[in-house]
Amino acid sequence: MAAIILDGKNLAHISEDSIKNEVSDLKNKGINPTLATILVGSDPSSETYVRMKRNTCKRVGMESIAVELPESTTTEELLSSINSLNNNEGVHGILLQHPVPSQIDERKCFDAIDINKDVDGVTCLGFGNMAMGLPAFGSCTPAGIMRLLEHYEIEIQGKNAVVVGRSPILGKPMAMMLLNKNATVTICHSRTQKIEEIIKQADILVGAVGIPEFIKYEWIKDNAVVIDAGYHPEKCGDIDLENIESKASAYTPVPGGVGPMTINTLILQTLQSAQKIKT
Ligand code: NAP
């Protein structure tokens, strides 16, 4: 049977249409859903990501406020910007673009974001709530992956899920989200031994390593659901997907799989934050 393509580009497109309608409904009630983006410094990739996020806001009729701070910004200065956005009632979501320059305490700044406006799911409190199954905005990449799995009705309960990578924004929350859906989860990282033996057991495999095609075709179990979160300039991901149709039961293409769902989830969660405001 042909592998199912988990088409994030298409799902994000469909979702944008419904977000657009809901934004319009909110505006009719006098609420203008607004995302504030904070960019510190001038890293070209970060500039591109922030631009893409603001362009998506525009497409769905949502406001975005761009805060741009110099490379030399201190932790205190960034905290002060975050605080003023926290106190701004017209702002429903705050995105602090990662990474920030090395002199800044990024964790402290993420955690300064008001939990109600943490639409990118970066605060420790948000992570804890999500992990405990309490209401929270999830970290956008893993939350987007979960939406894809749900849309394509991929069975998670009881499956062996292997997440390769344990970053705070991707691998760790991904593992918790799969666990919350009753998968049996293994997390691999740079000190994991016999990684290919573990990956070979994966019914659901998530590549979140940051190394081009790190996960080899031979390591993938027959009929696995293969999720590749990586994206590299050579237009490949973290998994060798060349002949994946003949091995997987379902897979995310690169590009057009996980990436579009990440931005879409950020915009969706900003809308949901604005919808909580009482009219
Ligand atoms: P990261 O912070 O660099 O984390 C990489 C993880 O991979 C770490 O936990 C690291 O382990 C692990 N790792 C590194 N080398 C390894 C090895 N040889 N064997 C096993 N594990 C290894 O990266 P990230 O931010 O999570 O991103 C991961 C990938 O996802 C990247 O390709 C990135 O571009 C992509 N990404 C995509 C989106 C999207 O929207 N599509 C969003 C975010 C990230 P240690 O913890 O032991 O160091």
Short mmCIF file of N, CA, C and O in Angstrom, two decimals, residues 108-231:
data_model
loop_
_atom_site.label_atom_id
_atom_site.label_comp_id
_atom_site.label_asym_id
_atom_site.label_seq_id
_atom_site.Cartn_x
_atom_site.Cartn_y
_atom_site.Cartn_z
N LYS A 108 15.45 33.09 31.03
CA LYS A 108 14.81 34.09 31.90
C LYS A 108 13.81 34.93 31.09
O LYS A 108 12.71 35.23 31.56
N CYS A 109 14.20 35.26 29.86
CA CYS A 109 13.33 36.10 29.03
C CYS A 109 12.10 35.32 28.57
O CYS A 109 10.98 35.83 28.60
N PHE A 110 12.30 34.07 28.14
CA PHE A 110 11.13 33.25 27.78
C PHE A 110 10.16 33.18 28.96
O PHE A 110 8.96 33.36 28.81
N ASP A 111 10.70 32.95 30.13
CA ASP A 111 9.83 32.75 31.30
C ASP A 111 9.17 34.04 31.79
O ASP A 111 8.26 33.99 32.62
N ALA A 112 9.64 35.17 31.24
CA ALA A 112 9.00 36.44 31.61
C ALA A 112 7.73 36.67 30.81
O ALA A 112 6.94 37.56 31.13
N ILE A 113 7.52 35.88 29.77
CA ILE A 113 6.32 36.07 28.94
C ILE A 113 5.09 35.61 29.74
O ILE A 113 5.08 34.53 30.33
N ASP A 114 4.08 36.49 29.77
CA ASP A 114 2.82 36.18 30.45
C ASP A 114 2.28 34.84 29.92
O ASP A 114 2.16 34.66 28.70
N ILE A 115 1.95 33.94 30.82
CA ILE A 115 1.50 32.59 30.43
C ILE A 115 0.31 32.66 29.46
O ILE A 115 0.19 31.85 28.54
N ASN A 116 -0.55 33.68 29.64
CA ASN A 116 -1.72 33.81 28.76
C ASN A 116 -1.34 34.25 27.34
O ASN A 116 -2.13 34.13 26.42
N LYS A 117 -0.12 34.79 27.21
CA LYS A 117 0.32 35.27 25.89
C LYS A 117 1.43 34.40 25.32
O LYS A 117 2.01 34.72 24.28
N ASP A 118 1.71 33.27 25.98
CA ASP A 118 2.80 32.39 25.56
C ASP A 118 2.34 31.47 24.43
O ASP A 118 2.29 30.24 24.56
N VAL A 119 2.00 32.10 23.29
CA VAL A 119 1.41 31.35 22.18
C VAL A 119 2.45 30.49 21.44
O VAL A 119 2.09 29.66 20.60
N ASP A 120 3.74 30.70 21.74
CA ASP A 120 4.79 29.88 21.12
C ASP A 120 5.18 28.71 22.04
O ASP A 120 6.02 27.89 21.69
N GLY A 121 4.54 28.66 23.22
CA GLY A 121 4.78 27.53 24.14
C GLY A 121 6.20 27.41 24.61
O GLY A 121 6.78 26.32 24.61
N VAL A 122 6.80 28.53 25.06
CA VAL A 122 8.22 28.49 25.44
C VAL A 122 8.47 28.61 26.94
O VAL A 122 9.60 28.44 27.39
N THR A 123 7.43 28.93 27.72
CA THR A 123 7.68 29.12 29.16
C THR A 123 7.75 27.75 29.87
O THR A 123 7.13 26.78 29.44
N CYS A 124 8.49 27.73 30.98
CA CYS A 124 8.55 26.50 31.79
C CYS A 124 7.16 26.15 32.32
O CYS A 124 6.78 24.98 32.37
N LEU A 125 6.41 27.20 32.71
CA LEU A 125 5.06 26.96 33.24
C LEU A 125 4.16 26.33 32.18
O LEU A 125 3.44 25.36 32.45
N GLY A 126 4.24 26.86 30.97
CA GLY A 126 3.45 26.31 29.86
C GLY A 126 3.83 24.86 29.59
O GLY A 126 2.97 24.00 29.40
N PHE A 127 5.13 24.60 29.59
CA PHE A 127 5.61 23.22 29.36
C PHE A 127 5.07 22.29 30.46
O PHE A 127 4.58 21.20 30.17
N GLY A 128 5.16 22.76 31.71
CA GLY A 128 4.70 21.94 32.84
C GLY A 128 3.22 21.66 32.74
O GLY A 128 2.78 20.51 32.92
N ASN A 129 2.44 22.69 32.42
CA ASN A 129 0.99 22.50 32.28
C ASN A 129 0.69 21.49 31.17
O ASN A 129 -0.12 20.58 31.35
N MET A 130 1.37 21.68 30.04
CA MET A 130 1.15 20.75 28.91
C MET A 130 1.50 19.32 29.33
O MET A 130 0.73 18.38 29.10
N ALA A 131 2.65 19.18 29.99
CA ALA A 131 3.10 17.84 30.39
C ALA A 131 2.10 17.18 31.34
O ALA A 131 1.91 15.97 31.30
N MET A 132 1.46 18.00 32.20
CA MET A 132 0.50 17.46 33.16
C MET A 132 -0.89 17.29 32.55
O MET A 132 -1.84 16.92 33.25
N GLY A 133 -1.01 17.62 31.27
CA GLY A 133 -2.31 17.48 30.61
C GLY A 133 -3.27 18.60 30.94
O GLY A 133 -4.47 18.47 30.74
N LEU A 134 -2.74 19.72 31.46
CA LEU A 134 -3.58 20.88 31.78
C LEU A 134 -3.61 21.81 30.56
O LEU A 134 -2.73 21.72 29.69
N PRO A 135 -4.60 22.72 30.50
CA PRO A 135 -4.66 23.60 29.34
C PRO A 135 -3.37 24.42 29.20
O PRO A 135 -2.87 24.96 30.19
N ALA A 136 -2.84 24.48 28.00
CA ALA A 136 -1.61 25.25 27.74
C ALA A 136 -1.43 25.35 26.23
O ALA A 136 -1.90 24.48 25.50
N PHE A 137 -0.75 26.42 25.81
CA PHE A 137 -0.35 26.48 24.41
C PHE A 137 0.92 25.65 24.28
O PHE A 137 1.91 25.89 24.97
N GLY A 138 0.89 24.67 23.38
CA GLY A 138 2.06 23.81 23.20
C GLY A 138 3.13 24.51 22.38
O GLY A 138 2.85 25.46 21.65
N SER A 139 4.35 24.03 22.52
CA SER A 139 5.43 24.50 21.66
C SER A 139 5.00 24.21 20.20
O SER A 139 4.49 23.13 19.90
N CYS A 140 5.17 25.22 19.33
CA CYS A 140 4.47 25.17 18.04
C CYS A 140 4.86 24.03 17.12
O CYS A 140 4.00 23.47 16.44
N THR A 141 6.15 23.65 17.07
CA THR A 141 6.52 22.57 16.14
C THR A 141 5.92 21.24 16.59
O THR A 141 5.23 20.58 15.79
N PRO A 142 6.13 20.79 17.82
CA PRO A 142 5.50 19.53 18.19
C PRO A 142 3.97 19.60 18.20
O PRO A 142 3.30 18.63 17.81
N ALA A 143 3.41 20.74 18.59
CA ALA A 143 1.94 20.86 18.58
C ALA A 143 1.43 20.77 17.13
O ALA A 143 0.39 20.15 16.88
N GLY A 144 2.17 21.33 16.20
CA GLY A 144 1.80 21.25 14.78
C GLY A 144 1.89 19.80 14.29
O GLY A 144 1.04 19.34 13.52
N ILE A 145 2.90 19.08 14.76
CA ILE A 145 3.04 17.66 14.39
C ILE A 145 1.84 16.86 14.92
O ILE A 145 1.27 16.03 14.22
N MET A 146 1.44 17.15 16.16
CA MET A 146 0.29 16.43 16.74
C MET A 146 -0.99 16.71 15.94
O MET A 146 -1.82 15.83 15.73
N ARG A 147 -1.12 17.96 15.48
CA ARG A 147 -2.30 18.29 14.66
C ARG A 147 -2.29 17.51 13.35
O ARG A 147 -3.33 17.04 12.88
N LEU A 148 -1.10 17.36 12.76
CA LEU A 148 -0.98 16.57 11.52
C LEU A 148 -1.37 15.11 11.76
O LEU A 148 -2.12 14.52 10.98
N LEU A 149 -0.85 14.54 12.86
CA LEU A 149 -1.15 13.13 13.17
C LEU A 149 -2.65 12.95 13.39
O LEU A 149 -3.25 11.98 12.94
N GLU A 150 -3.26 13.93 14.06
CA GLU A 150 -4.69 13.84 14.33
C GLU A 150 -5.49 13.96 13.03
O GLU A 150 -6.41 13.19 12.78
N HIS A 151 -5.10 14.90 12.19
CA HIS A 151 -5.82 15.13 10.94
C HIS A 151 -5.81 13.86 10.07
O HIS A 151 -6.82 13.52 9.45
N TYR A 152 -4.68 13.18 10.04
CA TYR A 152 -4.58 11.97 9.21
C TYR A 152 -4.96 10.70 9.98
O TYR A 152 -4.74 9.59 9.50
N GLU A 153 -5.53 10.90 11.18
CA GLU A 153 -6.04 9.79 12.00
C GLU A 153 -4.99 8.70 12.20
O GLU A 153 -5.24 7.51 12.06
N ILE A 154 -3.78 9.12 12.53
CA ILE A 154 -2.70 8.19 12.82
C ILE A 154 -2.88 7.69 14.26
O ILE A 154 -2.99 8.50 15.19
N GLU A 155 -2.89 6.38 14.41
CA GLU A 155 -3.08 5.81 15.75
C GLU A 155 -1.79 5.99 16.56
O GLU A 155 -0.69 5.69 16.08
N ILE A 156 -1.94 6.49 17.77
CA ILE A 156 -0.78 6.75 18.63
C ILE A 156 -0.76 5.81 19.83
O ILE A 156 0.29 5.29 20.23
N GLN A 157 -1.95 5.58 20.38
CA GLN A 157 -2.06 4.78 21.61
C GLN A 157 -1.37 3.42 21.48
O GLN A 157 -1.61 2.68 20.52
N GLY A 158 -0.50 3.13 22.45
CA GLY A 158 0.15 1.82 22.49
C GLY A 158 1.31 1.65 21.54
O GLY A 158 1.99 0.62 21.56
N LYS A 159 1.56 2.66 20.69
CA LYS A 159 2.65 2.53 19.72
C LYS A 159 3.99 2.87 20.37
O LYS A 159 4.06 3.67 21.31
N ASN A 160 5.05 2.28 19.82
CA ASN A 160 6.41 2.67 20.24
C ASN A 160 6.79 3.93 19.49
O ASN A 160 6.93 3.90 18.26
N ALA A 161 6.94 5.03 20.22
CA ALA A 161 7.36 6.28 19.57
C ALA A 161 8.80 6.57 19.97
O ALA A 161 9.15 6.46 21.15
N VAL A 162 9.62 6.90 19.00
CA VAL A 162 11.00 7.27 19.28
C VAL A 162 11.22 8.69 18.79
O VAL A 162 10.97 9.00 17.61
N VAL A 163 11.64 9.57 19.72
CA VAL A 163 11.92 10.96 19.38
C VAL A 163 13.43 11.13 19.44
O VAL A 163 14.05 10.88 20.47
N VAL A 164 14.02 11.53 18.32
CA VAL A 164 15.47 11.70 18.29
C VAL A 164 15.75 13.20 18.42
O VAL A 164 15.49 13.96 17.48
N GLY A 165 16.24 13.61 19.60
CA GLY A 165 16.44 15.02 19.93
C GLY A 165 15.66 15.35 21.19
O GLY A 165 14.58 14.79 21.41
N ARG A 166 16.23 16.22 22.03
CA ARG A 166 15.56 16.55 23.31
C ARG A 166 15.62 18.05 23.61
O ARG A 166 15.78 18.46 24.76
N SER A 167 15.55 18.86 22.56
CA SER A 167 15.60 20.31 22.81
C SER A 167 14.33 20.77 23.51
O SER A 167 13.27 20.13 23.38
N PRO A 168 14.42 21.90 24.24
CA PRO A 168 13.24 22.39 24.98
C PRO A 168 12.07 22.76 24.06
O PRO A 168 10.92 22.69 24.48
N ILE A 169 12.37 23.16 22.82
CA ILE A 169 11.26 23.59 21.94
C ILE A 169 10.72 22.46 21.08
O ILE A 169 9.67 22.59 20.47
N LEU A 170 11.47 21.36 21.00
CA LEU A 170 11.03 20.33 20.05
C LEU A 170 11.00 18.91 20.64
O LEU A 170 9.94 18.35 20.89
N GLY A 171 12.17 18.35 20.87
CA GLY A 171 12.21 16.95 21.29
C GLY A 171 11.46 16.68 22.59
O GLY A 171 10.63 15.76 22.67
N LYS A 172 11.74 17.49 23.62
CA LYS A 172 11.11 17.23 24.94
C LYS A 172 9.59 17.39 24.91
O LYS A 172 8.87 16.48 25.33
N PRO A 173 9.09 18.54 24.41
CA PRO A 173 7.63 18.64 24.37
C PRO A 173 7.00 17.61 23.44
O PRO A 173 5.90 17.11 23.72
N MET A 174 7.69 17.26 22.35
CA MET A 174 7.16 16.23 21.44
C MET A 174 6.95 14.92 22.20
O MET A 174 5.90 14.26 22.07
N ALA A 175 7.95 14.55 22.98
CA ALA A 175 7.88 13.29 23.73
C ALA A 175 6.70 13.33 24.71
O ALA A 175 5.95 12.35 24.84
N MET A 176 6.52 14.47 25.39
CA MET A 176 5.42 14.56 26.36
C MET A 176 4.06 14.50 25.67
O MET A 176 3.12 13.89 26.18
N MET A 177 3.97 15.15 24.51
CA MET A 177 2.67 15.14 23.80
C MET A 177 2.32 13.73 23.34
O MET A 177 1.17 13.30 23.42
N LEU A 178 3.33 12.97 22.87
CA LEU A 178 3.07 11.59 22.44
C LEU A 178 2.72 10.71 23.65
O LEU A 178 1.84 9.85 23.58
N LEU A 179 3.42 10.97 24.75
CA LEU A 179 3.13 10.22 25.99
C LEU A 179 1.69 10.49 26.44
O LEU A 179 0.97 9.56 26.84
N ASN A 180 1.29 11.76 26.37
CA ASN A 180 -0.08 12.12 26.78
C ASN A 180 -1.14 11.43 25.91
O ASN A 180 -2.29 11.30 26.32
N LYS A 181 -0.73 11.02 24.71
CA LYS A 181 -1.66 10.27 23.83
C LYS A 181 -1.41 8.77 23.94
O LYS A 181 -1.76 7.99 23.05
N ASN A 182 -0.74 8.38 25.02
CA ASN A 182 -0.57 6.95 25.37
C ASN A 182 0.36 6.17 24.46
O ASN A 182 0.23 4.95 24.32
N ALA A 183 1.32 6.87 23.83
CA ALA A 183 2.40 6.13 23.16
C ALA A 183 3.41 5.71 24.22
O ALA A 183 3.44 6.26 25.33
N THR A 184 4.22 4.70 23.90
CA THR A 184 5.35 4.32 24.75
C THR A 184 6.56 5.02 24.15
O THR A 184 6.95 4.72 23.02
N VAL A 185 7.09 5.99 24.90
CA VAL A 185 8.03 6.93 24.26
C VAL A 185 9.48 6.72 24.71
O VAL A 185 9.75 6.58 25.90
N THR A 186 10.37 6.71 23.74
CA THR A 186 11.81 6.70 24.02
C THR A 186 12.40 7.99 23.44
O THR A 186 12.07 8.35 22.30
N ILE A 187 13.23 8.66 24.23
CA ILE A 187 13.88 9.88 23.73
C ILE A 187 15.36 9.57 23.53
O ILE A 187 16.04 9.09 24.44
N CYS A 188 15.87 9.85 22.32
CA CYS A 188 17.31 9.66 22.05
C CYS A 188 17.98 11.02 21.97
O CYS A 188 17.36 12.03 21.62
N HIS A 189 19.27 11.05 22.27
CA HIS A 189 20.04 12.29 22.24
C HIS A 189 21.49 11.96 21.91
O HIS A 189 21.79 10.80 21.55
N SER A 190 22.37 12.95 22.06
CA SER A 190 23.74 12.75 21.57
C SER A 190 24.53 11.71 22.37
O SER A 190 25.56 11.24 21.91
N ARG A 191 24.10 11.37 23.58
CA ARG A 191 24.82 10.33 24.36
C ARG A 191 24.13 8.98 24.28
O ARG A 191 24.52 8.04 24.98
N THR A 192 23.08 8.86 23.50
CA THR A 192 22.36 7.58 23.42
C THR A 192 23.26 6.53 22.75
O THR A 192 23.90 6.81 21.74
N GLN A 193 23.27 5.34 23.33
CA GLN A 193 24.06 4.25 22.75
C GLN A 193 23.17 3.35 21.91
O GLN A 193 21.98 3.21 22.20
N LYS A 194 23.76 2.77 20.89
CA LYS A 194 23.04 1.86 19.97
C LYS A 194 21.76 2.51 19.45
O LYS A 194 20.67 1.90 19.49
N ILE A 195 21.89 3.74 19.00
CA ILE A 195 20.71 4.52 18.60
C ILE A 195 19.95 3.83 17.46
O ILE A 195 18.73 3.83 17.42
N GLU A 196 20.70 3.21 16.54
CA GLU A 196 19.98 2.61 15.41
C GLU A 196 19.11 1.44 15.86
O GLU A 196 18.03 1.24 15.29
N GLU A 197 19.54 0.73 16.91
CA GLU A 197 18.71 -0.39 17.41
C GLU A 197 17.40 0.15 18.00
O GLU A 197 16.35 -0.46 17.86
N ILE A 198 17.49 1.30 18.66
CA ILE A 198 16.27 1.91 19.25
C ILE A 198 15.36 2.41 18.13
O ILE A 198 14.15 2.17 18.14
N ILE A 199 15.97 3.09 17.16
CA ILE A 199 15.16 3.65 16.06
C ILE A 199 14.46 2.52 15.29
O ILE A 199 13.31 2.69 14.85
N LYS A 200 15.11 1.38 15.18
CA LYS A 200 14.51 0.25 14.44
C LYS A 200 13.23 -0.28 15.09
O LYS A 200 12.48 -1.02 14.48
N GLN A 201 13.01 0.10 16.37
CA GLN A 201 11.79 -0.35 17.08
C GLN A 201 10.64 0.65 16.93
O GLN A 201 9.55 0.41 17.46
N ALA A 202 10.88 1.76 16.23
CA ALA A 202 9.90 2.85 16.25
C ALA A 202 8.74 2.62 15.31
O ALA A 202 8.92 2.50 14.09
N ASP A 203 7.52 2.58 15.89
CA ASP A 203 6.31 2.61 15.05
C ASP A 203 6.06 4.04 14.60
O ASP A 203 5.52 4.29 13.52
N ILE A 204 6.41 4.98 15.50
CA ILE A 204 6.32 6.41 15.15
C ILE A 204 7.72 6.98 15.42
O ILE A 204 8.24 6.86 16.53
N LEU A 205 8.32 7.55 14.39
CA LEU A 205 9.68 8.06 14.51
C LEU A 205 9.67 9.56 14.26
O LEU A 205 9.12 10.02 13.26
N VAL A 206 10.26 10.33 15.18
CA VAL A 206 10.36 11.78 14.98
C VAL A 206 11.84 12.15 14.94
O VAL A 206 12.59 11.93 15.90
N GLY A 207 12.28 12.72 13.83
CA GLY A 207 13.66 13.18 13.70
C GLY A 207 13.73 14.66 14.02
O GLY A 207 13.13 15.48 13.34
N ALA A 208 14.43 14.99 15.11
CA ALA A 208 14.57 16.40 15.54
C ALA A 208 16.01 16.58 16.04
O ALA A 208 16.25 16.94 17.17
N VAL A 209 16.95 16.29 15.15
CA VAL A 209 18.37 16.22 15.51
C VAL A 209 19.15 17.45 15.06
O VAL A 209 20.12 17.84 15.71
N GLY A 210 18.76 18.00 13.92
CA GLY A 210 19.51 19.14 13.39
C GLY A 210 20.73 18.73 12.58
O GLY A 210 21.61 19.56 12.34
N ILE A 211 20.80 17.46 12.18
CA ILE A 211 21.91 17.00 11.34
C ILE A 211 21.30 16.44 10.05
O ILE A 211 20.45 15.54 10.11
N PRO A 212 21.72 16.98 8.87
CA PRO A 212 21.09 16.53 7.63
C PRO A 212 21.15 15.01 7.45
O PRO A 212 22.22 14.41 7.57
N GLU A 213 20.00 14.41 7.20
CA GLU A 213 19.84 12.97 6.93
C GLU A 213 20.61 12.09 7.91
O GLU A 213 21.19 11.07 7.54
N PHE A 214 20.57 12.48 9.17
CA PHE A 214 21.25 11.71 10.24
C PHE A 214 20.64 10.29 10.34
O PHE A 214 21.35 9.31 10.55
N ILE A 215 19.32 10.21 10.22
CA ILE A 215 18.64 8.92 10.39
C ILE A 215 18.58 8.21 9.03
O ILE A 215 18.03 8.75 8.06
N LYS A 216 19.18 7.03 8.97
CA LYS A 216 19.34 6.33 7.70
C LYS A 216 18.11 5.49 7.36
O LYS A 216 17.41 4.99 8.26
N TYR A 217 17.92 5.31 6.06
CA TYR A 217 16.80 4.52 5.55
C TYR A 217 16.77 3.13 6.19
O TYR A 217 15.71 2.63 6.59
N GLU A 218 17.92 2.51 6.33
CA GLU A 218 18.00 1.12 6.85
C GLU A 218 17.55 1.03 8.31
O GLU A 218 17.24 -0.06 8.79
N TRP A 219 17.56 2.16 9.05
CA TRP A 219 17.20 2.14 10.46
C TRP A 219 15.68 2.18 10.66
O TRP A 219 15.19 2.03 11.79
N ILE A 220 14.95 2.47 9.60
CA ILE A 220 13.50 2.72 9.75
C ILE A 220 12.74 1.40 9.65
O ILE A 220 12.97 0.60 8.74
N LYS A 221 11.84 1.21 10.61
CA LYS A 221 11.03 -0.01 10.66
C LYS A 221 10.00 0.00 9.52
O LYS A 221 9.45 1.06 9.19
N ASP A 222 9.72 -1.19 8.98
CA ASP A 222 8.68 -1.28 7.94
C ASP A 222 7.36 -0.75 8.50
O ASP A 222 7.00 -1.04 9.65
N ASN A 223 6.66 0.02 7.70
CA ASN A 223 5.34 0.58 8.04
C ASN A 223 5.37 1.63 9.15
O ASN A 223 4.32 1.94 9.73
N ALA A 224 6.53 2.15 9.46
CA ALA A 224 6.61 3.21 10.49
C ALA A 224 5.94 4.49 9.98
O ALA A 224 5.82 4.71 8.77
N VAL A 225 5.51 5.30 10.96
CA VAL A 225 5.06 6.67 10.65
C VAL A 225 6.28 7.56 10.88
O VAL A 225 6.85 7.57 11.97
N VAL A 226 6.72 8.25 9.83
CA VAL A 226 8.01 8.94 9.87
C VAL A 226 7.79 10.46 9.82
O VAL A 226 7.22 10.98 8.86
N ILE A 227 8.23 11.12 10.89
CA ILE A 227 8.05 12.58 11.00
C ILE A 227 9.44 13.22 10.98
O ILE A 227 10.25 12.97 11.87
N ASP A 228 9.66 14.05 10.00
CA ASP A 228 10.97 14.70 9.88
C ASP A 228 10.82 16.18 10.17
O ASP A 228 10.26 16.94 9.37
N ALA A 229 11.31 16.61 11.36
CA ALA A 229 11.17 18.02 11.74
C ALA A 229 12.32 18.87 11.20
O ALA A 229 12.26 20.09 11.25
N GLY A 230 13.34 18.23 10.69
CA GLY A 230 14.53 18.97 10.26
C GLY A 230 14.32 19.69 8.94
O GLY A 230 13.48 19.30 8.13
N TYR A 231 15.06 20.76 8.78
CA TYR A 231 15.09 21.42 7.46
C TYR A 231 16.45 22.07 7.29
O TYR A 231 16.86 22.88 8.13
#
